[in-house]
N, CA, C and O atoms as a GROMACS GRO file, in nm:
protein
  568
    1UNK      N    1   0.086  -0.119   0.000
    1UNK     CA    2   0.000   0.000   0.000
    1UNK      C    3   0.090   0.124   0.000
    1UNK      O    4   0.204   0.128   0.044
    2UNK      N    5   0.023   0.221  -0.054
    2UNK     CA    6   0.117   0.305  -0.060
    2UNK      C    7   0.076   0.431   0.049
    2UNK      O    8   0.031   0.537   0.007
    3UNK      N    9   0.102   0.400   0.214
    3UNK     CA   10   0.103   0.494   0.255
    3UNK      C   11  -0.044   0.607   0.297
    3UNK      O   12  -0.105   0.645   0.198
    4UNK      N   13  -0.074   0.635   0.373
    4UNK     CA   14  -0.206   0.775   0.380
    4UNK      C   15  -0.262   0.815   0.287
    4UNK      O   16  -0.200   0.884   0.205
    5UNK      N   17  -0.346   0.795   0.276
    5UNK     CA   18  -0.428   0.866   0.155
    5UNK      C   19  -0.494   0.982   0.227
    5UNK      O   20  -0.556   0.973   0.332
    6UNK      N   21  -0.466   1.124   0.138
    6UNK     CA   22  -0.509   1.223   0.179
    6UNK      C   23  -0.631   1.280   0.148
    6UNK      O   24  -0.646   1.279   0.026
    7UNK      N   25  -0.726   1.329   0.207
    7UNK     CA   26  -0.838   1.356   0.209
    7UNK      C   27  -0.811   1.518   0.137
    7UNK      O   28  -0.805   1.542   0.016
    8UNK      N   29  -0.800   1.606   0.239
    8UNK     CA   30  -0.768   1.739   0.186
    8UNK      C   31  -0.670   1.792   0.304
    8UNK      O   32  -0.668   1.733   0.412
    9UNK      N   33  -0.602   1.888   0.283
    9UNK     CA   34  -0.505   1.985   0.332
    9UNK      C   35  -0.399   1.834   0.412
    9UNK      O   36  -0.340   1.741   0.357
   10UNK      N   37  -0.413   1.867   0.546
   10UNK     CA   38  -0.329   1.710   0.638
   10UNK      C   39  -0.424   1.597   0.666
   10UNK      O   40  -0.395   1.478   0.676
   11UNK      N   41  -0.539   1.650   0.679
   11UNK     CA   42  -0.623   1.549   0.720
   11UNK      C   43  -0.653   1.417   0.596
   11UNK      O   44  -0.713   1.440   0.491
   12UNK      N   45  -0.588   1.252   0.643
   12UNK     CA   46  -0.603   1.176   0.588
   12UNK      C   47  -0.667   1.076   0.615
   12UNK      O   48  -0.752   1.104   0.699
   13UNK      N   49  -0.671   0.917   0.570
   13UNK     CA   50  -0.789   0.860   0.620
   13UNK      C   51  -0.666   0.716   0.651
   13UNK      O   52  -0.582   0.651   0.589
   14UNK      N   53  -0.749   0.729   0.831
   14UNK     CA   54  -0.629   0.608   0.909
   14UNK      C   55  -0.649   0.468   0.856
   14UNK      O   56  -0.757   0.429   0.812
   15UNK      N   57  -0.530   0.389   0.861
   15UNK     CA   58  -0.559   0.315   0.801
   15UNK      C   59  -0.611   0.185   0.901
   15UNK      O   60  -0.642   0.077   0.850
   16UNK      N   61  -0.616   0.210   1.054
   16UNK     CA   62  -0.682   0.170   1.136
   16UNK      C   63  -0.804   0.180   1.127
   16UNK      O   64  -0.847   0.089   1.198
   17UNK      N   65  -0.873   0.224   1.092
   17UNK     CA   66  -1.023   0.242   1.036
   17UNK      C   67  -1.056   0.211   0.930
   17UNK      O   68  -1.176   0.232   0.908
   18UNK      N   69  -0.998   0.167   0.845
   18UNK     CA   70  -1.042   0.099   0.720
   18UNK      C   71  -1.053  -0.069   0.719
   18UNK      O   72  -0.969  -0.155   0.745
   19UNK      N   73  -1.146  -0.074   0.692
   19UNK     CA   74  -1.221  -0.238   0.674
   19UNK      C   75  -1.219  -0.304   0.574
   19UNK      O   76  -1.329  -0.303   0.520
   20UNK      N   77  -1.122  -0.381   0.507
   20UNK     CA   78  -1.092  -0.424   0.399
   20UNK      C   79  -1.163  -0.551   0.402
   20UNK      O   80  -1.161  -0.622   0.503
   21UNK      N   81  -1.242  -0.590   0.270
   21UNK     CA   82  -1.318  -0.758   0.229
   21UNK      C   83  -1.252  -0.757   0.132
   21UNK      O   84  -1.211  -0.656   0.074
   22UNK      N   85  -1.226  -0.915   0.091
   22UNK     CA   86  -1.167  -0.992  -0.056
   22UNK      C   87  -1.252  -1.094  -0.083
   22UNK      O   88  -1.299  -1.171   0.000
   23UNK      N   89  -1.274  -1.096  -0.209
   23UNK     CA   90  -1.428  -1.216  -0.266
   23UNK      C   91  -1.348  -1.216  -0.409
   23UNK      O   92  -1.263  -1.140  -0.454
   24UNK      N   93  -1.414  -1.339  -0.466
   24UNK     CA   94  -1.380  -1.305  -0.620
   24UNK      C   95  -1.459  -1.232  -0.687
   24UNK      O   96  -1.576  -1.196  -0.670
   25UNK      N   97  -1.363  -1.208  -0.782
   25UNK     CA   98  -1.428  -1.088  -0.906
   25UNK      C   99  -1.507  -1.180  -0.987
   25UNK      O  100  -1.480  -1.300  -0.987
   26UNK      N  101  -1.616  -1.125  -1.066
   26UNK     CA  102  -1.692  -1.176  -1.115
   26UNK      C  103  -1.629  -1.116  -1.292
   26UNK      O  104  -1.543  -1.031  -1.318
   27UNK      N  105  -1.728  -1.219  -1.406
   27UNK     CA  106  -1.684  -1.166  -1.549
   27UNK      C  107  -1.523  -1.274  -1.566
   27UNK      O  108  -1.456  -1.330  -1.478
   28UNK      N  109  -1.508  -1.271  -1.687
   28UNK     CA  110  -1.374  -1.366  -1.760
   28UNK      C  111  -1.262  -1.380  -1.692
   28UNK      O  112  -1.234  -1.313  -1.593
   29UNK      N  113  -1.177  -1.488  -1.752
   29UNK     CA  114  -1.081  -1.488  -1.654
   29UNK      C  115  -0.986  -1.617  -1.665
   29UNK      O  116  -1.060  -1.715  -1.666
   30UNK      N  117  -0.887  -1.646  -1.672
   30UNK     CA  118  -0.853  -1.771  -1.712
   30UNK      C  119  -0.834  -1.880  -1.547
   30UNK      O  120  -0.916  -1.891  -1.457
   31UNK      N  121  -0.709  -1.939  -1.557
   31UNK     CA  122  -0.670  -2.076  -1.469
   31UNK      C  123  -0.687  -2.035  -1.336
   31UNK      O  124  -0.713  -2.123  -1.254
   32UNK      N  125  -0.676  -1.897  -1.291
   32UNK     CA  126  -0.623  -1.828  -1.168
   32UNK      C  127  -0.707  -1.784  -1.124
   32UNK      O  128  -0.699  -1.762  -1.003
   33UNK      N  129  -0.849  -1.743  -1.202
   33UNK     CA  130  -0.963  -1.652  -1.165
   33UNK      C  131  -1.016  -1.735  -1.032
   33UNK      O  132  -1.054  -1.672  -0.933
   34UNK      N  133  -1.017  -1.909  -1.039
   34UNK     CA  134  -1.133  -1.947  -0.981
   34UNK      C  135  -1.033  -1.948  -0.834
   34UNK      O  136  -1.060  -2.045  -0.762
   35UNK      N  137  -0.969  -1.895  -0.802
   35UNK     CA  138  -0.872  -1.927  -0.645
   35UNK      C  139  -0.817  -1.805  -0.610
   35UNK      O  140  -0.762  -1.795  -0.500
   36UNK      N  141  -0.824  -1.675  -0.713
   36UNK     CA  142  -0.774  -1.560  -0.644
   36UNK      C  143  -0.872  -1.448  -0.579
   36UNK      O  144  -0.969  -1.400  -0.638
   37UNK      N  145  -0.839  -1.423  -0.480
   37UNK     CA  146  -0.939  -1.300  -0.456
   37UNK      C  147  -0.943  -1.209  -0.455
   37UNK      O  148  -0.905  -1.161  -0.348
   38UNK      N  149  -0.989  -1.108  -0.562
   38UNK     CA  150  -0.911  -1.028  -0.593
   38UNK      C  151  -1.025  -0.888  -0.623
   38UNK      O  152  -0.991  -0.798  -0.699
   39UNK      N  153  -1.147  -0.886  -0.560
   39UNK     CA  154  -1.233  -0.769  -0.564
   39UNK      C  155  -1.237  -0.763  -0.389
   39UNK      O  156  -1.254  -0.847  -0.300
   40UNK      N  157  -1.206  -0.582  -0.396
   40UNK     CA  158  -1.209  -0.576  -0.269
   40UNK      C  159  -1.317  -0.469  -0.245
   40UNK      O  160  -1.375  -0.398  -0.327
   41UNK      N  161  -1.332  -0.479  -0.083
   41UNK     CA  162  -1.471  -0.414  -0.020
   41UNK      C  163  -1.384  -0.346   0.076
   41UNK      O  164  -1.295  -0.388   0.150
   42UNK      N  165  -1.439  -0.209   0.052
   42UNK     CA  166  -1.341  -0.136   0.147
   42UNK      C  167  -1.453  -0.025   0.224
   42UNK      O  168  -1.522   0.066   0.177
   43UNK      N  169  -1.436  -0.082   0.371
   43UNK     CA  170  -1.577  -0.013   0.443
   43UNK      C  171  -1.495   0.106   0.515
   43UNK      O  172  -1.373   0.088   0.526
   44UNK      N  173  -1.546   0.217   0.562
   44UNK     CA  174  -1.501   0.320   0.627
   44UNK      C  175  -1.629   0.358   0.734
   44UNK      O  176  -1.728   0.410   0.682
   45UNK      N  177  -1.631   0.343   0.834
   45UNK     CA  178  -1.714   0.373   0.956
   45UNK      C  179  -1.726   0.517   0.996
   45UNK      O  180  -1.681   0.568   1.099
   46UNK      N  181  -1.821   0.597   0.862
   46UNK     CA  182  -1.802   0.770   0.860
   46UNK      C  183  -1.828   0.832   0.998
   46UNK      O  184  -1.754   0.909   1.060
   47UNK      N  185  -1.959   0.778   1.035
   47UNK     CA  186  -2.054   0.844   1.165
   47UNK      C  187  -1.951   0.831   1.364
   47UNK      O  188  -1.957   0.904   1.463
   48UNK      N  189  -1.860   0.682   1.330
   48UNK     CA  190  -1.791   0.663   1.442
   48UNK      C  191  -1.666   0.709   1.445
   48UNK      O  192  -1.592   0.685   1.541
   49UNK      N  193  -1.613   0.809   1.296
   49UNK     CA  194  -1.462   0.792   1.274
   49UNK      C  195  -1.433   0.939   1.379
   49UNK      O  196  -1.522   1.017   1.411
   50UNK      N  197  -1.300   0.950   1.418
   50UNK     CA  198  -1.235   1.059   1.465
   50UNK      C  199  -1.182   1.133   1.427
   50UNK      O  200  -1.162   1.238   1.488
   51UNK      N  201  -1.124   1.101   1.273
   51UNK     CA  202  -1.022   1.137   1.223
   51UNK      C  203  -1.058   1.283   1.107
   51UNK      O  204  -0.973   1.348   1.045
   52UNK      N  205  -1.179   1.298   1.106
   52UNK     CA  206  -1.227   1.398   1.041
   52UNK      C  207  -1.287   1.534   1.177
   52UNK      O  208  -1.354   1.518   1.279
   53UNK      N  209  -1.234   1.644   1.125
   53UNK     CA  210  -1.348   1.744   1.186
   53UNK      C  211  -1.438   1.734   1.248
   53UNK      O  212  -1.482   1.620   1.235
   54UNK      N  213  -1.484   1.783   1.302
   54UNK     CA  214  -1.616   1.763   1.340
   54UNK      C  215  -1.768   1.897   1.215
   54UNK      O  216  -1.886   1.891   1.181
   55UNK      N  217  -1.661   1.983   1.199
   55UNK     CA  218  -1.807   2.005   1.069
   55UNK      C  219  -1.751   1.945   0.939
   55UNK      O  220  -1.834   1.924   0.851
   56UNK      N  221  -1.633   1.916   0.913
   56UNK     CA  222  -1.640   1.815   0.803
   56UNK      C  223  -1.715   1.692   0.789
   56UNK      O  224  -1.782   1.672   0.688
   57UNK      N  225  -1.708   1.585   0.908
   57UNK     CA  226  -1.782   1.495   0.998
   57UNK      C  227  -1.905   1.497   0.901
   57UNK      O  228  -1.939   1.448   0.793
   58UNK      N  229  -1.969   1.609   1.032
   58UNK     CA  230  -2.128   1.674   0.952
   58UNK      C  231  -2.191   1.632   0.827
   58UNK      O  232  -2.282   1.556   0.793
   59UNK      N  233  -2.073   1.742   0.751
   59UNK     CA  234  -2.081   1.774   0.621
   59UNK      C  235  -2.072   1.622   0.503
   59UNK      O  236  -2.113   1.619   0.387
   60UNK      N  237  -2.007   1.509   0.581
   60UNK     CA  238  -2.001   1.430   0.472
   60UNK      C  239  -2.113   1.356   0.513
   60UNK      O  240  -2.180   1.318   0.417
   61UNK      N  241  -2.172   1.309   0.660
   61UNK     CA  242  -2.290   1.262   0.655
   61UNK      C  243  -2.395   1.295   0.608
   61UNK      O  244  -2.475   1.208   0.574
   62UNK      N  245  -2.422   1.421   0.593
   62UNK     CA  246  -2.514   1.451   0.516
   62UNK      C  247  -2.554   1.463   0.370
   62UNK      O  248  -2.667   1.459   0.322
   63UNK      N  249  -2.443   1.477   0.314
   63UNK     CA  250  -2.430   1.467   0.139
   63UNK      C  251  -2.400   1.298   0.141
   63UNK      O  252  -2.466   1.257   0.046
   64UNK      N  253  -2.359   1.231   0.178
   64UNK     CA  254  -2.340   1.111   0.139
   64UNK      C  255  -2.465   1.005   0.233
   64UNK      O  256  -2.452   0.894   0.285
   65UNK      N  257  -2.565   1.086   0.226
   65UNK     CA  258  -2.700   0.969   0.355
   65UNK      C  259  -2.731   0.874   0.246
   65UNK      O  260  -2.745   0.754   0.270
   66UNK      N  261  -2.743   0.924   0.130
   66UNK     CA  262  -2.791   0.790   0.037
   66UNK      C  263  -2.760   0.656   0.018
   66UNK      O  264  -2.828   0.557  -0.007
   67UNK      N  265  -2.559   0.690   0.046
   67UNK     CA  266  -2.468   0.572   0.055
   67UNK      C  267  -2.440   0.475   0.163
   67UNK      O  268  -2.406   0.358   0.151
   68UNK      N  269  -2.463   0.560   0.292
   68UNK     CA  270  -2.423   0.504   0.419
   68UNK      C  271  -2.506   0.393   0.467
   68UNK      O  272  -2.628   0.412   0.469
   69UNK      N  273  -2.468   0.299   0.501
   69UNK     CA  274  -2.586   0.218   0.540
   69UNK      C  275  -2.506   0.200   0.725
   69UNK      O  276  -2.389   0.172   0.749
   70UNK      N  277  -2.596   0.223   0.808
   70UNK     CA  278  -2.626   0.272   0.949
   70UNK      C  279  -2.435   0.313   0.959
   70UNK      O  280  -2.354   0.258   1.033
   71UNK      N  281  -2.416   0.390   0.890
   71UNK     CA  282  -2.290   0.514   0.908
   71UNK      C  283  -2.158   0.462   0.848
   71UNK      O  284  -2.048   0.517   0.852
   72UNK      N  285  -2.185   0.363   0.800
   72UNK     CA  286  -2.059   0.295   0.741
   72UNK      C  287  -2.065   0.303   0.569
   72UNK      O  288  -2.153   0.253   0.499
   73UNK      N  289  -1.961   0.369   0.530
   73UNK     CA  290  -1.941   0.391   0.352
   73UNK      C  291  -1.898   0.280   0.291
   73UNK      O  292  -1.801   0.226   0.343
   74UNK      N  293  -1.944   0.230   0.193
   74UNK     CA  294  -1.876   0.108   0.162
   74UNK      C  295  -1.851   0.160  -0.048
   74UNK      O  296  -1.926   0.211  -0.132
   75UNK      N  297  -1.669   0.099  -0.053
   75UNK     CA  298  -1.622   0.140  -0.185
   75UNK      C  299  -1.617  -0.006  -0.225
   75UNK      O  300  -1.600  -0.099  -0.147
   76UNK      N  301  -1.637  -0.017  -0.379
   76UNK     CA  302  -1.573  -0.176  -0.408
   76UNK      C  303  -1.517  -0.156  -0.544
   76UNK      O  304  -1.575  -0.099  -0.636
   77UNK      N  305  -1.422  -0.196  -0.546
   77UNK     CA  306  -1.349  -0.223  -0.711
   77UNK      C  307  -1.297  -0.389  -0.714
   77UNK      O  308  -1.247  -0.477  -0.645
   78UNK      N  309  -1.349  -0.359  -0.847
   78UNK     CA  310  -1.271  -0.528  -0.920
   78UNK      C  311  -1.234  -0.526  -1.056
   78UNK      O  312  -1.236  -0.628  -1.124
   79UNK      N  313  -1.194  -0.398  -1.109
   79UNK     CA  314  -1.174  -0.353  -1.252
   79UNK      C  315  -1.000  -0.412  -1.284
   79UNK      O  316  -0.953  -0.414  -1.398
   80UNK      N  317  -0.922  -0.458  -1.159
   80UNK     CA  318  -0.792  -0.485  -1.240
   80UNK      C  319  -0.810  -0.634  -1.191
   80UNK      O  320  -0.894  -0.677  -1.112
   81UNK      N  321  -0.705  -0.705  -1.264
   81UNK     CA  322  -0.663  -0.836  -1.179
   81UNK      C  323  -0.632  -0.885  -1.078
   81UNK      O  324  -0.679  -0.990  -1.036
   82UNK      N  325  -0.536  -0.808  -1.012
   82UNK     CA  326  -0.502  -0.793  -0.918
   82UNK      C  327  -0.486  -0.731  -0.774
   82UNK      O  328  -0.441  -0.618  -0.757
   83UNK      N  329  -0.530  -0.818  -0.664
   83UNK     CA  330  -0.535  -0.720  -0.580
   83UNK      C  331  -0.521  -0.634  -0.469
   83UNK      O  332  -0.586  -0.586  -0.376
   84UNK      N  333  -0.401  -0.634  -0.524
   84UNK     CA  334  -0.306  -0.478  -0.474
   84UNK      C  335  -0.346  -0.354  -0.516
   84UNK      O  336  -0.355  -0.253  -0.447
   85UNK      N  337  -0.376  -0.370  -0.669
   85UNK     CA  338  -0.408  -0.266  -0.788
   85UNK      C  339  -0.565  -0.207  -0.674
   85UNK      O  340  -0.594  -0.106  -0.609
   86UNK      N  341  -0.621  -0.322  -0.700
   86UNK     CA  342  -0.780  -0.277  -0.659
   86UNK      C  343  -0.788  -0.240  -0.445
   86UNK      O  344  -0.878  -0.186  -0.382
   87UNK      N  345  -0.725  -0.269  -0.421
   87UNK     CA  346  -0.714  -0.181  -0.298
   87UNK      C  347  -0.632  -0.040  -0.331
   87UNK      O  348  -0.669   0.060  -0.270
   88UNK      N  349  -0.549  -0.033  -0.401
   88UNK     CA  350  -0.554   0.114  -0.451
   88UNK      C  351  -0.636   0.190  -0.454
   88UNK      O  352  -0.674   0.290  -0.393
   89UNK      N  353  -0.692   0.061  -0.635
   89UNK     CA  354  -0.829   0.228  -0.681
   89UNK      C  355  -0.925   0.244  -0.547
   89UNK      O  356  -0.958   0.358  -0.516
   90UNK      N  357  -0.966   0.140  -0.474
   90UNK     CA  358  -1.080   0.154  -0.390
   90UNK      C  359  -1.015   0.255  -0.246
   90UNK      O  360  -1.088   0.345  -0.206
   91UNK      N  361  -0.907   0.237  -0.191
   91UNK     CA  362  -0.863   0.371  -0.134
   91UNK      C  363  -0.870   0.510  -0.208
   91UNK      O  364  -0.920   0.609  -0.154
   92UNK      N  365  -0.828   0.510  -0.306
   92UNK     CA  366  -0.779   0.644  -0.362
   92UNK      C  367  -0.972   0.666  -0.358
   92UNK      O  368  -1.013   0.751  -0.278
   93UNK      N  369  -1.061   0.601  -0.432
   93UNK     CA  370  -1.193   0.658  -0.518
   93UNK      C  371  -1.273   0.684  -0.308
   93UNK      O  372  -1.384   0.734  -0.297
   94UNK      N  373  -1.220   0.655  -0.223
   94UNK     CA  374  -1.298   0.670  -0.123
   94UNK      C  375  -1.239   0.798  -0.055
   94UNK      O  376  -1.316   0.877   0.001
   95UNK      N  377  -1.112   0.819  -0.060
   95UNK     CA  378  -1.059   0.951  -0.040
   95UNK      C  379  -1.101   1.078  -0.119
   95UNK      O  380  -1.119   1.191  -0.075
   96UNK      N  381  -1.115   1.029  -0.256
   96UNK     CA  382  -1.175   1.115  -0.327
   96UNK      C  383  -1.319   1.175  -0.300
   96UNK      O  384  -1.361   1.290  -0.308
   97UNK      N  385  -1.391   1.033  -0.256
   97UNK     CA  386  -1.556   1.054  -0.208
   97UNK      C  387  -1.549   1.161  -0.099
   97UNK      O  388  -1.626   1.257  -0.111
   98UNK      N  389  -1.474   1.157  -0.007
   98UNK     CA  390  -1.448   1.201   0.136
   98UNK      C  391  -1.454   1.319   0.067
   98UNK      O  392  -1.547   1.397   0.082
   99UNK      N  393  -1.339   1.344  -0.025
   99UNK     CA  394  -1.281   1.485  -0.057
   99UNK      C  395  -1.402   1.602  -0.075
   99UNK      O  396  -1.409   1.721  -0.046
  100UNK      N  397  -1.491   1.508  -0.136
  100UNK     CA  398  -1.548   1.605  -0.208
  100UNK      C  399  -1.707   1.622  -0.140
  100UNK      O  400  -1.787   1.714  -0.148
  101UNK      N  401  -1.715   1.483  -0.065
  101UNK     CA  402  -1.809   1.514   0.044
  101UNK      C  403  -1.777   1.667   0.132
  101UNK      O  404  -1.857   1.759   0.118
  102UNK      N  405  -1.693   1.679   0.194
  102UNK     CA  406  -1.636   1.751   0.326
  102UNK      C  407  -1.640   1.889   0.253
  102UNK      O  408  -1.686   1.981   0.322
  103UNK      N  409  -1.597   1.923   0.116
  103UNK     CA  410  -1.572   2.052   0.069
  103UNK      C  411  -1.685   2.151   0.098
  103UNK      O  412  -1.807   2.144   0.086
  104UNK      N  413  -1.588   2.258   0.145
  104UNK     CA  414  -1.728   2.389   0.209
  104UNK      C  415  -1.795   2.368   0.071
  104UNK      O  416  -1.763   2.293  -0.021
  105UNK      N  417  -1.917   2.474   0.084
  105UNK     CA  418  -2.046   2.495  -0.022
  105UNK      C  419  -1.990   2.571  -0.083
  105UNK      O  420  -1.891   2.631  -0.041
  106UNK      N  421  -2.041   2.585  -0.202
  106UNK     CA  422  -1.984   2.724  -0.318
  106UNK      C  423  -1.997   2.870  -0.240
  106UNK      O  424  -2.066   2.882  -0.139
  107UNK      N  425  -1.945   2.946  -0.282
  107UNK     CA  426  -2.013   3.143  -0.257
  107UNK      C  427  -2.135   3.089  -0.329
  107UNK      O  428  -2.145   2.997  -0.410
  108UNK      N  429  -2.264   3.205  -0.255
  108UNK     CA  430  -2.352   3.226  -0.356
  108UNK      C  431  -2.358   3.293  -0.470
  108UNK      O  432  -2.286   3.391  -0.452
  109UNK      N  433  -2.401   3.296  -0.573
  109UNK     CA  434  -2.373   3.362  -0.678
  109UNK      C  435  -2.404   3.511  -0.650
  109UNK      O  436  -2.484   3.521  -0.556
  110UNK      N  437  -2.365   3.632  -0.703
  110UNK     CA  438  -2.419   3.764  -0.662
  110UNK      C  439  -2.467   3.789  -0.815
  110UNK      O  440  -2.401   3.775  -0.919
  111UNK      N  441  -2.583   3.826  -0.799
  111UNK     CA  442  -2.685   3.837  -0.960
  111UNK      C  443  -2.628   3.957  -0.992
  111UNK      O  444  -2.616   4.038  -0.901
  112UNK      N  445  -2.588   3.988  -1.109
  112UNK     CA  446  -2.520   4.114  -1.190
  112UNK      C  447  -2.650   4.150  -1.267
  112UNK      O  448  -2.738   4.069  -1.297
  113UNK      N  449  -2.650   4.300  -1.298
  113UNK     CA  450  -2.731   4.342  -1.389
  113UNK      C  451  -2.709   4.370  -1.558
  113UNK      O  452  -2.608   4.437  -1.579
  114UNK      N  453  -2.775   4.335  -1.667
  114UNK     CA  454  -2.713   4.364  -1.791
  114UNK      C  455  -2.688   4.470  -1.840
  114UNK      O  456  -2.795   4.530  -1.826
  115UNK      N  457  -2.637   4.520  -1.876
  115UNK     CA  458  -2.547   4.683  -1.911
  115UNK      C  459  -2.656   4.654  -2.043
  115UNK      O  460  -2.692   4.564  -2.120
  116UNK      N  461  -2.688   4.831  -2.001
  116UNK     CA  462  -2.830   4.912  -2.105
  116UNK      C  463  -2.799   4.904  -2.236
  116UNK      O  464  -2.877   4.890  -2.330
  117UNK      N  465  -2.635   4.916  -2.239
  117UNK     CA  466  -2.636   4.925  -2.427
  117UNK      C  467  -2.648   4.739  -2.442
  117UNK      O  468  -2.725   4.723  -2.537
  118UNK      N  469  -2.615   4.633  -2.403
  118UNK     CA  470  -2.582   4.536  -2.455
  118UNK      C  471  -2.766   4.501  -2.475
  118UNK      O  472  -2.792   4.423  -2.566
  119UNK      N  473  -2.843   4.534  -2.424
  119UNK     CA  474  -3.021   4.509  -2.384
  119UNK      C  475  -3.054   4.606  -2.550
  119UNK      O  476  -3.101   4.544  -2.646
  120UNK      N  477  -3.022   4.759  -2.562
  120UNK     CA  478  -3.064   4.825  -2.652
  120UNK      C  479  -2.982   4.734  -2.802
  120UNK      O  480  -3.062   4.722  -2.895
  121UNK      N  481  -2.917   4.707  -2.816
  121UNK     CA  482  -2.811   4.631  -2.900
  121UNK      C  483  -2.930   4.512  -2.960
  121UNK      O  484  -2.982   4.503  -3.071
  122UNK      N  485  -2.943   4.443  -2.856
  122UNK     CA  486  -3.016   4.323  -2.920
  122UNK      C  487  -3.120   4.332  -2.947
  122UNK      O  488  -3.173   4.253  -3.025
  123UNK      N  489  -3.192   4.452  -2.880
  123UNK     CA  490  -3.374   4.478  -2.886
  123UNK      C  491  -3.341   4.519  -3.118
  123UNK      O  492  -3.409   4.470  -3.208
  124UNK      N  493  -3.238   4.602  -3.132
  124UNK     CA  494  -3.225   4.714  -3.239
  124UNK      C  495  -3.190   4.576  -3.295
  124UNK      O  496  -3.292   4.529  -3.343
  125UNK      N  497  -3.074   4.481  -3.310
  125UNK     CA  498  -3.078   4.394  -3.422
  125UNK      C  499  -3.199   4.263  -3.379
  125UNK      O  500  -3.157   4.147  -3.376
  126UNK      N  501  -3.298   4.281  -3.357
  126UNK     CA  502  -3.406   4.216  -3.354
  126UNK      C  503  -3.524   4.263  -3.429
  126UNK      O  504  -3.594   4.192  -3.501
  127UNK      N  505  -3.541   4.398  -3.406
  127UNK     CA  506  -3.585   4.460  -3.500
  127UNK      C  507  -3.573   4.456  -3.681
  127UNK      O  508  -3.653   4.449  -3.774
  128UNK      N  509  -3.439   4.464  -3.667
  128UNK     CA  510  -3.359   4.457  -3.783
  128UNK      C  511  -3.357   4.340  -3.846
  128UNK      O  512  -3.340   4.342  -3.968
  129UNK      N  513  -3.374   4.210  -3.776
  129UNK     CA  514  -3.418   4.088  -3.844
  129UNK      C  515  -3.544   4.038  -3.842
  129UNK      O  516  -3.562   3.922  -3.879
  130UNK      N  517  -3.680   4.136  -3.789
  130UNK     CA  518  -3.774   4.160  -3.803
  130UNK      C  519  -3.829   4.207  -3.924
  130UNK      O  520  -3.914   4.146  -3.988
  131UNK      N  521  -3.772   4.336  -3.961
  131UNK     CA  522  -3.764   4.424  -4.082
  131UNK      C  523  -3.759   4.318  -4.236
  131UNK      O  524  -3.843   4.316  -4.326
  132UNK      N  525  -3.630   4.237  -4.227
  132UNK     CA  526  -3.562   4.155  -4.297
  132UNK      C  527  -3.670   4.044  -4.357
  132UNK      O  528  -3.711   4.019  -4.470
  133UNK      N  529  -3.699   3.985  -4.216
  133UNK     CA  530  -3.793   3.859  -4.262
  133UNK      C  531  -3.917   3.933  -4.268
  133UNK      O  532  -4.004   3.851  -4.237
  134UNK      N  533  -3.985   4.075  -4.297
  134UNK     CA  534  -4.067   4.117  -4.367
  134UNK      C  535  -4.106   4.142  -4.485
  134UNK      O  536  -4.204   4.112  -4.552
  135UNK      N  537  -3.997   4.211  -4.503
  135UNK     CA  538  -3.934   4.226  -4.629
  135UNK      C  539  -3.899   4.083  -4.745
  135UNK      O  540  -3.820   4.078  -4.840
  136UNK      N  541  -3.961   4.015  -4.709
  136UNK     CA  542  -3.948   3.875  -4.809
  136UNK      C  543  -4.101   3.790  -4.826
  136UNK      O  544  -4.138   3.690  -4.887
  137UNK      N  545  -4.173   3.905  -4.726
  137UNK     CA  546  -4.324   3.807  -4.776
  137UNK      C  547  -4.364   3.833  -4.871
  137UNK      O  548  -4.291   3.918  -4.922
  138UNK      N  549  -4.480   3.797  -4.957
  138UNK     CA  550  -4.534   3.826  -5.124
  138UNK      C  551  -4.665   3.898  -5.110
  138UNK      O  552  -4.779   3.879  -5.152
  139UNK      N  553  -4.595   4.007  -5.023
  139UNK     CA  554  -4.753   4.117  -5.075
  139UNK      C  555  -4.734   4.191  -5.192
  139UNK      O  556  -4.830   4.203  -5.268
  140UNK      N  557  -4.647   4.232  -5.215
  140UNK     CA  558  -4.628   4.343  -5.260
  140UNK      C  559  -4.566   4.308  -5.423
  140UNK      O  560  -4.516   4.395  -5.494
  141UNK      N  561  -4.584   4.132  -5.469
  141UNK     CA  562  -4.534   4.100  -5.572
  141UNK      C  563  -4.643   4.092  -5.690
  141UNK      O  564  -4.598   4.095  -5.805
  142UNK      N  565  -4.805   4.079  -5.670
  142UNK     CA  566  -4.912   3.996  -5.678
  142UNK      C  567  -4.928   4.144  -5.814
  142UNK      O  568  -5.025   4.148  -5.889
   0.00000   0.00000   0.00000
């Protein structure tokens, strides 16, 4: 393994708290498929952990309620063969989840008003392609 995976700024995710499962991967596979185990389940216990903030904490229980089942996150990969590879991706894609759970909210937007000439501009070439597609009906041909 390679070490802490970082959440954001220092705060990373212990690796005492991570709950690793191995099962086989499902889909093709040759001589080795039927004895290796190599899809992993990687649980993180959000609601009991310490290691986050406490309004980060918050903040990821609540954007992530859909996922949690009674406070525990669960990641799974089985996209490589091997699995070393797939406790990777499944650390890294749960740090990432974290990451982006925890991130403050946007600024609100501050509504700008449209500048008078750019409003008079479009009203005048609207007109002007008003004029245009008048100027092509058949009254005035008969």
């Amino acid at each position: 393994m390679s070490g802490p995976y970082l959440i954001r700024g220092s705060v990373s995710l212990p690796e005492a708290e991570l709950n690793w499962r191995f099962s086989r991967s499902s889909g093709p596979g040759g001589q080795h498929v039927n004895t290796s185990d190599s899809q992993v389940e990687l649980r993180f216990d959000l609601a009991r952990t310490e290691a986050l903030p406490p309004v980060w904490k918050e903040r990821a229980l609540e954007r992530l309620a859909g996922r949690l089942v009674d406070g525990v996150i669960v990641v799974r990969s089985s996209e490589h063969r091997s699995q070393w590879r797939n406790r990777e991706t499944a650390a890294v894609r749960l740090a990432a989840l974290l990451a982006e759970a925890t991130a403050p909210p946007p600024k609100p937007r501050r509504p700008t008003r449209i500048p008078r000439g750019i409003n008079e501009r479009r009203l005048r070439e609207k007109k002007q392609r008003a004029d245009t597609k008048r100027g092509r009906s058949g009254r005035d041909w008969g």
